[in-house]
Amino acid sequence: MTRGSLIVFEGCDKSGKSTQCKKLVEYLNNHGNQAEQWRFPERSTEIGKVINDYIEKKCELHDRAVHLLFSANRWELVPLMKEKLESGVTLVVDRYAFSGVAFTSAKGLDFEWCKSCDRELPTPDKVFYLDIPIDEASTRGDFGGERYEVSSFQKTVQEKFQQLQDDSWEIIDARNTIENIHKLLCESTLKIIENNKENPLKMTLF
Ligand code: TMP
Ligand code: MG
């Protein structure tokens, strides 16, 4: 049995992550690879419901408390994540711990503290970062609806994302067309799946 890959998409709100995740999963499933689209926060769990209320500004929470909830929302899904990956399913994940660190540290909390609770999560095989100037993202869709969809805050988030980038990240110009980005992602992902299928999953995030 060969394992699936853990593919993570990061980027600011309205950078096109959800659109690309969906298209990539469809492509993989149509080309002989089992794949599922995941997202964090996963709003359907009990923890996720509290996060959802917070994001939709229906309740207030302490900044550290909500950070820990976002992290707990990932940890509660790790057993299922490992089971899927080990049974050969590639997971295409819309946001992960990098969003956790970028958004909370953008509020002024200590960067290393933000990283600490996600330490030793499954390590992504690739992070695709959809890069777009905030002034352009803010004109897309319903930017402005949820708690963090404020241009000035998103600019700080973007700086924090830059601090997290390393060699395992592929930076993609999100101003390109949906189809061009999709094509590039498909090619890249097929190689990642092939290159990692015999490698054990690492649990070494941060
Ligand atoms: P979404 O728009 O991808 O559903 O995410 C909702 C918001 O939650 C988005 O503004 C980013 C933020 N977020 C965090 O603050 N911490 C996290 O750990 C994650 C995954 C998302
Ligand atoms: Mg959003």
PDB file of C-alpha atoms and ligand atoms in Angstrom:
ATOM      1  CA  MET A   1       0.000   0.000   0.000  1.00  0.00           C
ATOM      2  CA  THR A   2       1.379   3.391  -0.946  1.00  0.00           C
ATOM      3  CA  ARG A   3       0.366   6.507   0.932  1.00  0.00           C
ATOM      4  CA  GLY A   4      -1.387   9.598  -0.335  1.00  0.00           C
ATOM      5  CA  SER A   5       0.146  13.067  -0.143  1.00  0.00           C
ATOM      6  CA  LEU A   6      -0.713  15.889   2.201  1.00  0.00           C
ATOM      7  CA  ILE A   7      -1.130  18.978   0.050  1.00  0.00           C
ATOM      8  CA  VAL A   8      -1.852  22.265   1.800  1.00  0.00           C
ATOM      9  CA  PHE A   9      -3.128  25.514   0.323  1.00  0.00           C
ATOM     10  CA  GLU A  10      -2.424  28.751   2.129  1.00  0.00           C
ATOM     11  CA  GLY A  11      -2.997  32.375   1.342  1.00  0.00           C
ATOM     12  CA  CYS A  12      -5.071  35.341   2.376  1.00  0.00           C
ATOM     13  CA  ASP A  13      -8.864  35.361   2.246  1.00  0.00           C
ATOM     14  CA  LYS A  14     -10.177  35.469  -1.344  1.00  0.00           C
ATOM     15  CA  SER A  15      -6.882  34.375  -2.886  1.00  0.00           C
ATOM     16  CA  GLY A  16      -8.703  31.542  -4.712  1.00  0.00           C
ATOM     17  CA  LYS A  17      -7.719  28.609  -2.475  1.00  0.00           C
ATOM     18  CA  SER A  18     -11.138  26.963  -2.295  1.00  0.00           C
ATOM     19  CA  THR A  19     -11.674  27.164  -6.066  1.00  0.00           C
ATOM     20  CA  GLN A  20      -8.264  25.610  -6.751  1.00  0.00           C
ATOM     21  CA  CYS A  21      -8.632  22.904  -4.086  1.00  0.00           C
ATOM     22  CA  LYS A  22     -11.943  21.803  -5.580  1.00  0.00           C
ATOM     23  CA  LYS A  23     -10.618  21.716  -9.131  1.00  0.00           C
ATOM     24  CA  LEU A  24      -7.459  19.879  -8.089  1.00  0.00           C
ATOM     25  CA  VAL A  25      -9.408  17.177  -6.218  1.00  0.00           C
ATOM     26  CA  GLU A  26     -11.701  16.673  -9.219  1.00  0.00           C
ATOM     27  CA  TYR A  27      -8.687  16.380 -11.506  1.00  0.00           C
ATOM     28  CA  LEU A  28      -6.896  13.875  -9.262  1.00  0.00           C
ATOM     29  CA  ASN A  29      -9.978  11.683  -8.900  1.00  0.00           C
ATOM     30  CA  ASN A  30     -10.437  11.695 -12.685  1.00  0.00           C
ATOM     31  CA  HIS A  31      -6.796  10.732 -13.230  1.00  0.00           C
ATOM     32  CA  GLY A  32      -6.422   7.605 -11.114  1.00  0.00           C
ATOM     33  CA  ASN A  33      -5.611   9.161  -7.740  1.00  0.00           C
ATOM     34  CA  GLN A  34      -7.946   8.993  -4.778  1.00  0.00           C
ATOM     35  CA  ALA A  35      -8.237  12.484  -3.333  1.00  0.00           C
ATOM     36  CA  GLU A  36     -10.379  14.393  -0.864  1.00  0.00           C
ATOM     37  CA  GLN A  37     -10.860  18.095  -0.242  1.00  0.00           C
ATOM     38  CA  TRP A  38     -10.411  19.104   3.393  1.00  0.00           C
ATOM     39  CA  ARG A  39     -10.468  22.497   5.072  1.00  0.00           C
ATOM     40  CA  PHE A  40      -9.483  24.112   8.317  1.00  0.00           C
ATOM     41  CA  PRO A  41     -11.278  25.311  10.245  1.00  0.00           C
ATOM     42  CA  GLU A  42     -13.496  22.237   9.820  1.00  0.00           C
ATOM     43  CA  ARG A  43     -16.660  23.934  11.022  1.00  0.00           C
ATOM     44  CA  SER A  44     -18.814  20.779  11.371  1.00  0.00           C
ATOM     45  CA  THR A  45     -17.290  19.444  14.629  1.00  0.00           C
ATOM     46  CA  GLU A  46     -18.259  20.701  18.105  1.00  0.00           C
ATOM     47  CA  ILE A  47     -15.028  22.722  18.278  1.00  0.00           C
ATOM     48  CA  GLY A  48     -15.585  23.880  14.709  1.00  0.00           C
ATOM     49  CA  LYS A  49     -19.038  25.206  15.584  1.00  0.00           C
ATOM     50  CA  VAL A  50     -17.562  27.485  18.257  1.00  0.00           C
ATOM     51  CA  ILE A  51     -14.907  28.658  15.777  1.00  0.00           C
ATOM     52  CA  ASN A  52     -17.628  29.338  13.221  1.00  0.00           C
ATOM     53  CA  ASP A  53     -19.582  31.501  15.671  1.00  0.00           C
ATOM     54  CA  TYR A  54     -16.407  33.418  16.441  1.00  0.00           C
ATOM     55  CA  ILE A  55     -15.520  33.938  12.766  1.00  0.00           C
ATOM     56  CA  GLU A  56     -19.076  35.056  12.034  1.00  0.00           C
ATOM     57  CA  LYS A  57     -18.834  37.514  14.928  1.00  0.00           C
ATOM     58  CA  LYS A  58     -21.640  35.795  16.852  1.00  0.00           C
ATOM     59  CA  CYS A  59     -19.485  35.470  19.977  1.00  0.00           C
ATOM     60  CA  GLU A  60     -16.287  36.895  21.466  1.00  0.00           C
ATOM     61  CA  LEU A  61     -13.370  34.771  22.693  1.00  0.00           C
ATOM     62  CA  HIS A  62      -9.961  35.478  24.196  1.00  0.00           C
ATOM     63  CA  ASP A  63      -7.318  35.601  21.425  1.00  0.00           C
ATOM     64  CA  ARG A  64      -5.285  32.779  22.962  1.00  0.00           C
ATOM     65  CA  ALA A  65      -8.388  30.670  23.595  1.00  0.00           C
ATOM     66  CA  VAL A  66      -9.534  30.885  19.990  1.00  0.00           C
ATOM     67  CA  HIS A  67      -6.016  30.143  18.755  1.00  0.00           C
ATOM     68  CA  LEU A  68      -6.032  26.950  20.827  1.00  0.00           C
ATOM     69  CA  LEU A  69      -9.460  26.035  19.449  1.00  0.00           C
ATOM     70  CA  PHE A  70      -8.211  26.380  15.855  1.00  0.00           C
ATOM     71  CA  SER A  71      -5.292  24.123  16.795  1.00  0.00           C
ATOM     72  CA  ALA A  72      -7.526  21.623  18.614  1.00  0.00           C
ATOM     73  CA  ASN A  73      -9.714  21.508  15.509  1.00  0.00           C
ATOM     74  CA  ARG A  74      -6.678  20.225  13.587  1.00  0.00           C
ATOM     75  CA  TRP A  75      -5.593  17.770  16.291  1.00  0.00           C
ATOM     76  CA  GLU A  76      -9.062  16.248  16.572  1.00  0.00           C
ATOM     77  CA  LEU A  77      -8.858  15.325  12.881  1.00  0.00           C
ATOM     78  CA  VAL A  78      -5.294  13.946  12.910  1.00  0.00           C
ATOM     79  CA  PRO A  79      -6.341  10.292  13.440  1.00  0.00           C
ATOM     80  CA  LEU A  80      -8.658  10.462  10.410  1.00  0.00           C
ATOM     81  CA  MET A  81      -6.051  12.381   8.438  1.00  0.00           C
ATOM     82  CA  LYS A  82      -3.434   9.687   9.084  1.00  0.00           C
ATOM     83  CA  GLU A  83      -5.876   6.890   8.309  1.00  0.00           C
ATOM     84  CA  LYS A  84      -6.764   8.461   4.944  1.00  0.00           C
ATOM     85  CA  LEU A  85      -3.176   9.214   3.968  1.00  0.00           C
ATOM     86  CA  GLU A  86      -1.992   5.751   4.945  1.00  0.00           C
ATOM     87  CA  SER A  87      -4.781   4.137   2.918  1.00  0.00           C
ATOM     88  CA  GLY A  88      -3.561   5.969  -0.186  1.00  0.00           C
ATOM     89  CA  VAL A  89      -5.875   8.989  -0.248  1.00  0.00           C
ATOM     90  CA  THR A  90      -4.317  12.347  -1.103  1.00  0.00           C
ATOM     91  CA  LEU A  91      -5.677  15.162   1.062  1.00  0.00           C
ATOM     92  CA  VAL A  92      -5.956  18.607  -0.466  1.00  0.00           C
ATOM     93  CA  VAL A  93      -6.316  20.889   2.525  1.00  0.00           C
ATOM     94  CA  ASP A  94      -7.652  24.435   2.361  1.00  0.00           C
ATOM     95  CA  ARG A  95      -5.635  26.158   5.177  1.00  0.00           C
ATOM     96  CA  TYR A  96      -3.623  24.482   7.922  1.00  0.00           C
ATOM     97  CA  ALA A  97      -1.469  25.456  10.893  1.00  0.00           C
ATOM     98  CA  PHE A  98       0.290  28.197   8.885  1.00  0.00           C
ATOM     99  CA  SER A  99      -2.991  30.125   8.842  1.00  0.00           C
ATOM    100  CA  GLY A 100      -3.237  29.528  12.554  1.00  0.00           C
ATOM    101  CA  VAL A 101       0.155  31.124  13.160  1.00  0.00           C
ATOM    102  CA  ALA A 102      -0.229  33.919  10.590  1.00  0.00           C
ATOM    103  CA  PHE A 103      -3.661  35.096  11.753  1.00  0.00           C
ATOM    104  CA  THR A 104      -3.020  34.947  15.494  1.00  0.00           C
ATOM    105  CA  SER A 105       0.473  36.425  15.350  1.00  0.00           C
ATOM    106  CA  ALA A 106      -0.954  39.231  13.179  1.00  0.00           C
ATOM    107  CA  LYS A 107      -2.975  40.188  16.271  1.00  0.00           C
ATOM    108  CA  GLY A 108       0.341  40.734  18.071  1.00  0.00           C
ATOM    109  CA  LEU A 109       0.752  37.419  19.871  1.00  0.00           C
ATOM    110  CA  ASP A 110       4.196  35.849  20.041  1.00  0.00           C
ATOM    111  CA  PHE A 111       5.114  33.970  16.852  1.00  0.00           C
ATOM    112  CA  GLU A 112       6.767  31.035  18.649  1.00  0.00           C
ATOM    113  CA  TRP A 113       3.880  30.686  21.093  1.00  0.00           C
ATOM    114  CA  CYS A 114       1.526  30.526  18.111  1.00  0.00           C
ATOM    115  CA  LYS A 115       3.568  27.737  16.524  1.00  0.00           C
ATOM    116  CA  SER A 116       3.945  25.668  19.674  1.00  0.00           C
ATOM    117  CA  CYS A 117       0.493  24.067  19.844  1.00  0.00           C
ATOM    118  CA  ASP A 118       0.678  22.805  16.247  1.00  0.00           C
ATOM    119  CA  ARG A 119       4.155  21.338  16.702  1.00  0.00           C
ATOM    120  CA  GLU A 120       4.356  17.697  15.506  1.00  0.00           C
ATOM    121  CA  LEU A 121       1.245  17.801  13.368  1.00  0.00           C
ATOM    122  CA  PRO A 122       1.531  15.804  10.108  1.00  0.00           C
ATOM    123  CA  THR A 123       4.032  17.609   7.871  1.00  0.00           C
ATOM    124  CA  PRO A 124       2.650  18.653   4.478  1.00  0.00           C
ATOM    125  CA  ASP A 125       4.382  17.219   1.416  1.00  0.00           C
ATOM    126  CA  LYS A 126       3.806  20.587  -0.235  1.00  0.00           C
ATOM    127  CA  VAL A 127       2.396  23.975   0.636  1.00  0.00           C
ATOM    128  CA  PHE A 128       0.968  25.959  -2.261  1.00  0.00           C
ATOM    129  CA  TYR A 129       0.792  29.623  -1.350  1.00  0.00           C
ATOM    130  CA  LEU A 130      -1.606  31.643  -3.461  1.00  0.00           C
ATOM    131  CA  ASP A 131      -0.065  35.083  -3.514  1.00  0.00           C
ATOM    132  CA  ILE A 132      -2.169  38.141  -4.310  1.00  0.00           C
ATOM    133  CA  PRO A 133      -1.942  41.830  -3.350  1.00  0.00           C
ATOM    134  CA  ILE A 134      -4.532  42.456  -0.640  1.00  0.00           C
ATOM    135  CA  ASP A 135      -5.964  45.422  -2.513  1.00  0.00           C
ATOM    136  CA  GLU A 136      -6.848  43.037  -5.337  1.00  0.00           C
ATOM    137  CA  ALA A 137      -8.187  40.251  -3.079  1.00  0.00           C
ATOM    138  CA  SER A 138     -10.421  42.746  -1.308  1.00  0.00           C
ATOM    139  CA  THR A 139     -12.312  43.453  -4.534  1.00  0.00           C
ATOM    140  CA  ARG A 140     -13.165  39.754  -4.989  1.00  0.00           C
ATOM    141  CA  GLY A 141     -16.374  38.069  -3.856  1.00  0.00           C
ATOM    142  CA  ASP A 142     -17.827  38.933  -0.480  1.00  0.00           C
ATOM    143  CA  PHE A 143     -14.594  40.130   1.134  1.00  0.00           C
ATOM    144  CA  GLY A 144     -15.591  41.955   4.277  1.00  0.00           C
ATOM    145  CA  GLY A 145     -18.200  39.480   5.558  1.00  0.00           C
ATOM    146  CA  GLU A 146     -16.237  37.604   8.216  1.00  0.00           C
ATOM    147  CA  ARG A 147     -14.173  38.684  11.214  1.00  0.00           C
ATOM    148  CA  TYR A 148     -10.706  38.826   9.637  1.00  0.00           C
ATOM    149  CA  GLU A 149     -11.716  40.132   6.209  1.00  0.00           C
ATOM    150  CA  VAL A 150     -10.297  43.607   6.784  1.00  0.00           C
ATOM    151  CA  SER A 151      -7.630  44.841   4.341  1.00  0.00           C
ATOM    152  CA  SER A 152      -5.253  46.326   6.910  1.00  0.00           C
ATOM    153  CA  PHE A 153      -5.292  43.131   8.991  1.00  0.00           C
ATOM    154  CA  GLN A 154      -4.863  40.904   5.928  1.00  0.00           C
ATOM    155  CA  LYS A 155      -1.718  42.862   4.990  1.00  0.00           C
ATOM    156  CA  THR A 156      -0.186  41.972   8.352  1.00  0.00           C
ATOM    157  CA  VAL A 157      -1.288  38.346   7.904  1.00  0.00           C
ATOM    158  CA  GLN A 158       0.486  38.289   4.560  1.00  0.00           C
ATOM    159  CA  GLU A 159       3.739  39.453   6.189  1.00  0.00           C
ATOM    160  CA  LYS A 160       3.415  36.672   8.761  1.00  0.00           C
ATOM    161  CA  PHE A 161       2.880  34.097   6.003  1.00  0.00           C
ATOM    162  CA  GLN A 162       6.118  35.309   4.410  1.00  0.00           C
ATOM    163  CA  GLN A 163       7.980  34.604   7.657  1.00  0.00           C
ATOM    164  CA  LEU A 164       6.698  31.006   7.575  1.00  0.00           C
ATOM    165  CA  GLN A 165       7.730  30.219   4.007  1.00  0.00           C
ATOM    166  CA  ASP A 166      10.491  27.676   3.416  1.00  0.00           C
ATOM    167  CA  ASP A 167      11.714  25.387   0.613  1.00  0.00           C
ATOM    168  CA  SER A 168       8.670  23.154   0.843  1.00  0.00           C
ATOM    169  CA  TRP A 169       6.432  26.023  -0.275  1.00  0.00           C
ATOM    170  CA  GLU A 170       5.557  26.839  -3.868  1.00  0.00           C
ATOM    171  CA  ILE A 171       4.527  30.457  -4.304  1.00  0.00           C
ATOM    172  CA  ILE A 172       1.885  30.919  -6.971  1.00  0.00           C
ATOM    173  CA  ASP A 173       0.826  34.216  -8.509  1.00  0.00           C
ATOM    174  CA  ALA A 174      -2.906  34.173  -7.757  1.00  0.00           C
ATOM    175  CA  ARG A 175      -3.559  36.965 -10.283  1.00  0.00           C
ATOM    176  CA  ASN A 176      -3.065  34.428 -13.075  1.00  0.00           C
ATOM    177  CA  THR A 177      -6.224  32.869 -14.596  1.00  0.00           C
ATOM    178  CA  ILE A 178      -8.042  30.060 -12.781  1.00  0.00           C
ATOM    179  CA  GLU A 179      -7.231  27.628 -15.597  1.00  0.00           C
ATOM    180  CA  ASN A 180      -3.520  28.513 -15.783  1.00  0.00           C
ATOM    181  CA  ILE A 181      -3.106  28.114 -12.048  1.00  0.00           C
ATOM    182  CA  HIS A 182      -5.038  24.850 -12.135  1.00  0.00           C
ATOM    183  CA  LYS A 183      -2.797  23.416 -14.846  1.00  0.00           C
ATOM    184  CA  LEU A 184       0.348  24.286 -12.937  1.00  0.00           C
ATOM    185  CA  LEU A 185      -1.059  22.778  -9.733  1.00  0.00           C
ATOM    186  CA  CYS A 186      -2.063  19.528 -11.459  1.00  0.00           C
ATOM    187  CA  GLU A 187       1.416  18.995 -12.911  1.00  0.00           C
ATOM    188  CA  SER A 188       3.125  19.788  -9.655  1.00  0.00           C
ATOM    189  CA  THR A 189       0.791  17.635  -7.536  1.00  0.00           C
ATOM    190  CA  LEU A 190       1.144  14.510  -9.686  1.00  0.00           C
ATOM    191  CA  LYS A 191       4.915  14.696  -9.164  1.00  0.00           C
ATOM    192  CA  ILE A 192       4.519  15.202  -5.417  1.00  0.00           C
ATOM    193  CA  ILE A 193       2.229  12.173  -5.106  1.00  0.00           C
ATOM    194  CA  GLU A 194       4.644  10.033  -7.112  1.00  0.00           C
ATOM    195  CA  ASN A 195       7.714  11.205  -5.154  1.00  0.00           C
ATOM    196  CA  ASN A 196       6.193  10.671  -1.722  1.00  0.00           C
ATOM    197  CA  LYS A 197       4.165   7.503  -2.094  1.00  0.00           C
ATOM    198  CA  GLU A 198       6.892   5.300  -0.556  1.00  0.00           C
ATOM    199  CA  ASN A 199       7.990   7.836   2.088  1.00  0.00           C
ATOM    200  CA  PRO A 200       6.605   7.583   5.615  1.00  0.00           C
ATOM    201  CA  LEU A 201       4.423  10.472   6.709  1.00  0.00           C
ATOM    202  CA  LYS A 202       6.412  12.878   8.876  1.00  0.00           C
ATOM    203  CA  MET A 203       4.985  14.320  12.092  1.00  0.00           C
ATOM    204  CA  THR A 204       7.508  17.120  12.378  1.00  0.00           C
ATOM    205  CA  LEU A 205       5.625  20.340  11.701  1.00  0.00           C
ATOM    206  CA  PHE A 206       7.389  23.345  13.256  1.00  0.00           C
TER     207      PHE A 206
HETATM  208  P1  TMP B   1     -11.838  30.206   5.841  1.00  0.00           P
HETATM  209  O1  TMP B   1     -12.185  31.543   5.254  1.00  0.00           O
HETATM  210  O2  TMP B   1     -10.761  29.510   5.106  1.00  0.00           O
HETATM  211  O3  TMP B   1     -13.042  29.356   6.110  1.00  0.00           O
HETATM  212  O4  TMP B   1     -11.206  30.502   7.289  1.00  0.00           O
HETATM  213  C1  TMP B   1     -11.895  31.293   8.199  1.00  0.00           C
HETATM  214  C2  TMP B   1     -10.961  32.270   8.854  1.00  0.00           C
HETATM  215  O5  TMP B   1     -10.238  31.638   9.912  1.00  0.00           O
HETATM  216  C3  TMP B   1      -9.953  32.911   7.945  1.00  0.00           C
HETATM  217  O6  TMP B   1     -10.055  34.323   8.089  1.00  0.00           O
HETATM  218  C4  TMP B   1      -8.621  32.449   8.484  1.00  0.00           C
HETATM  219  C5  TMP B   1      -8.905  32.115   9.917  1.00  0.00           C
HETATM  220  N1  TMP B   1      -8.063  31.070  10.521  1.00  0.00           N
HETATM  221  C6  TMP B   1      -7.406  31.335  11.721  1.00  0.00           C
HETATM  222  O7  TMP B   1      -7.475  32.435  12.243  1.00  0.00           O
HETATM  223  N2  TMP B   1      -6.688  30.337  12.314  1.00  0.00           N
HETATM  224  C7  TMP B   1      -6.584  29.077  11.761  1.00  0.00           C
HETATM  225  O8  TMP B   1      -5.934  28.198  12.335  1.00  0.00           O
HETATM  226  C8  TMP B   1      -7.269  28.827  10.516  1.00  0.00           C
HETATM  227  C9  TMP B   1      -7.188  27.477   9.894  1.00  0.00           C
HETATM  228  C10 TMP B   1      -7.988  29.847   9.940  1.00  0.00           C
HETATM  229 MG    MG B   2     -12.725  33.127   4.387  1.00  0.00          MG
END
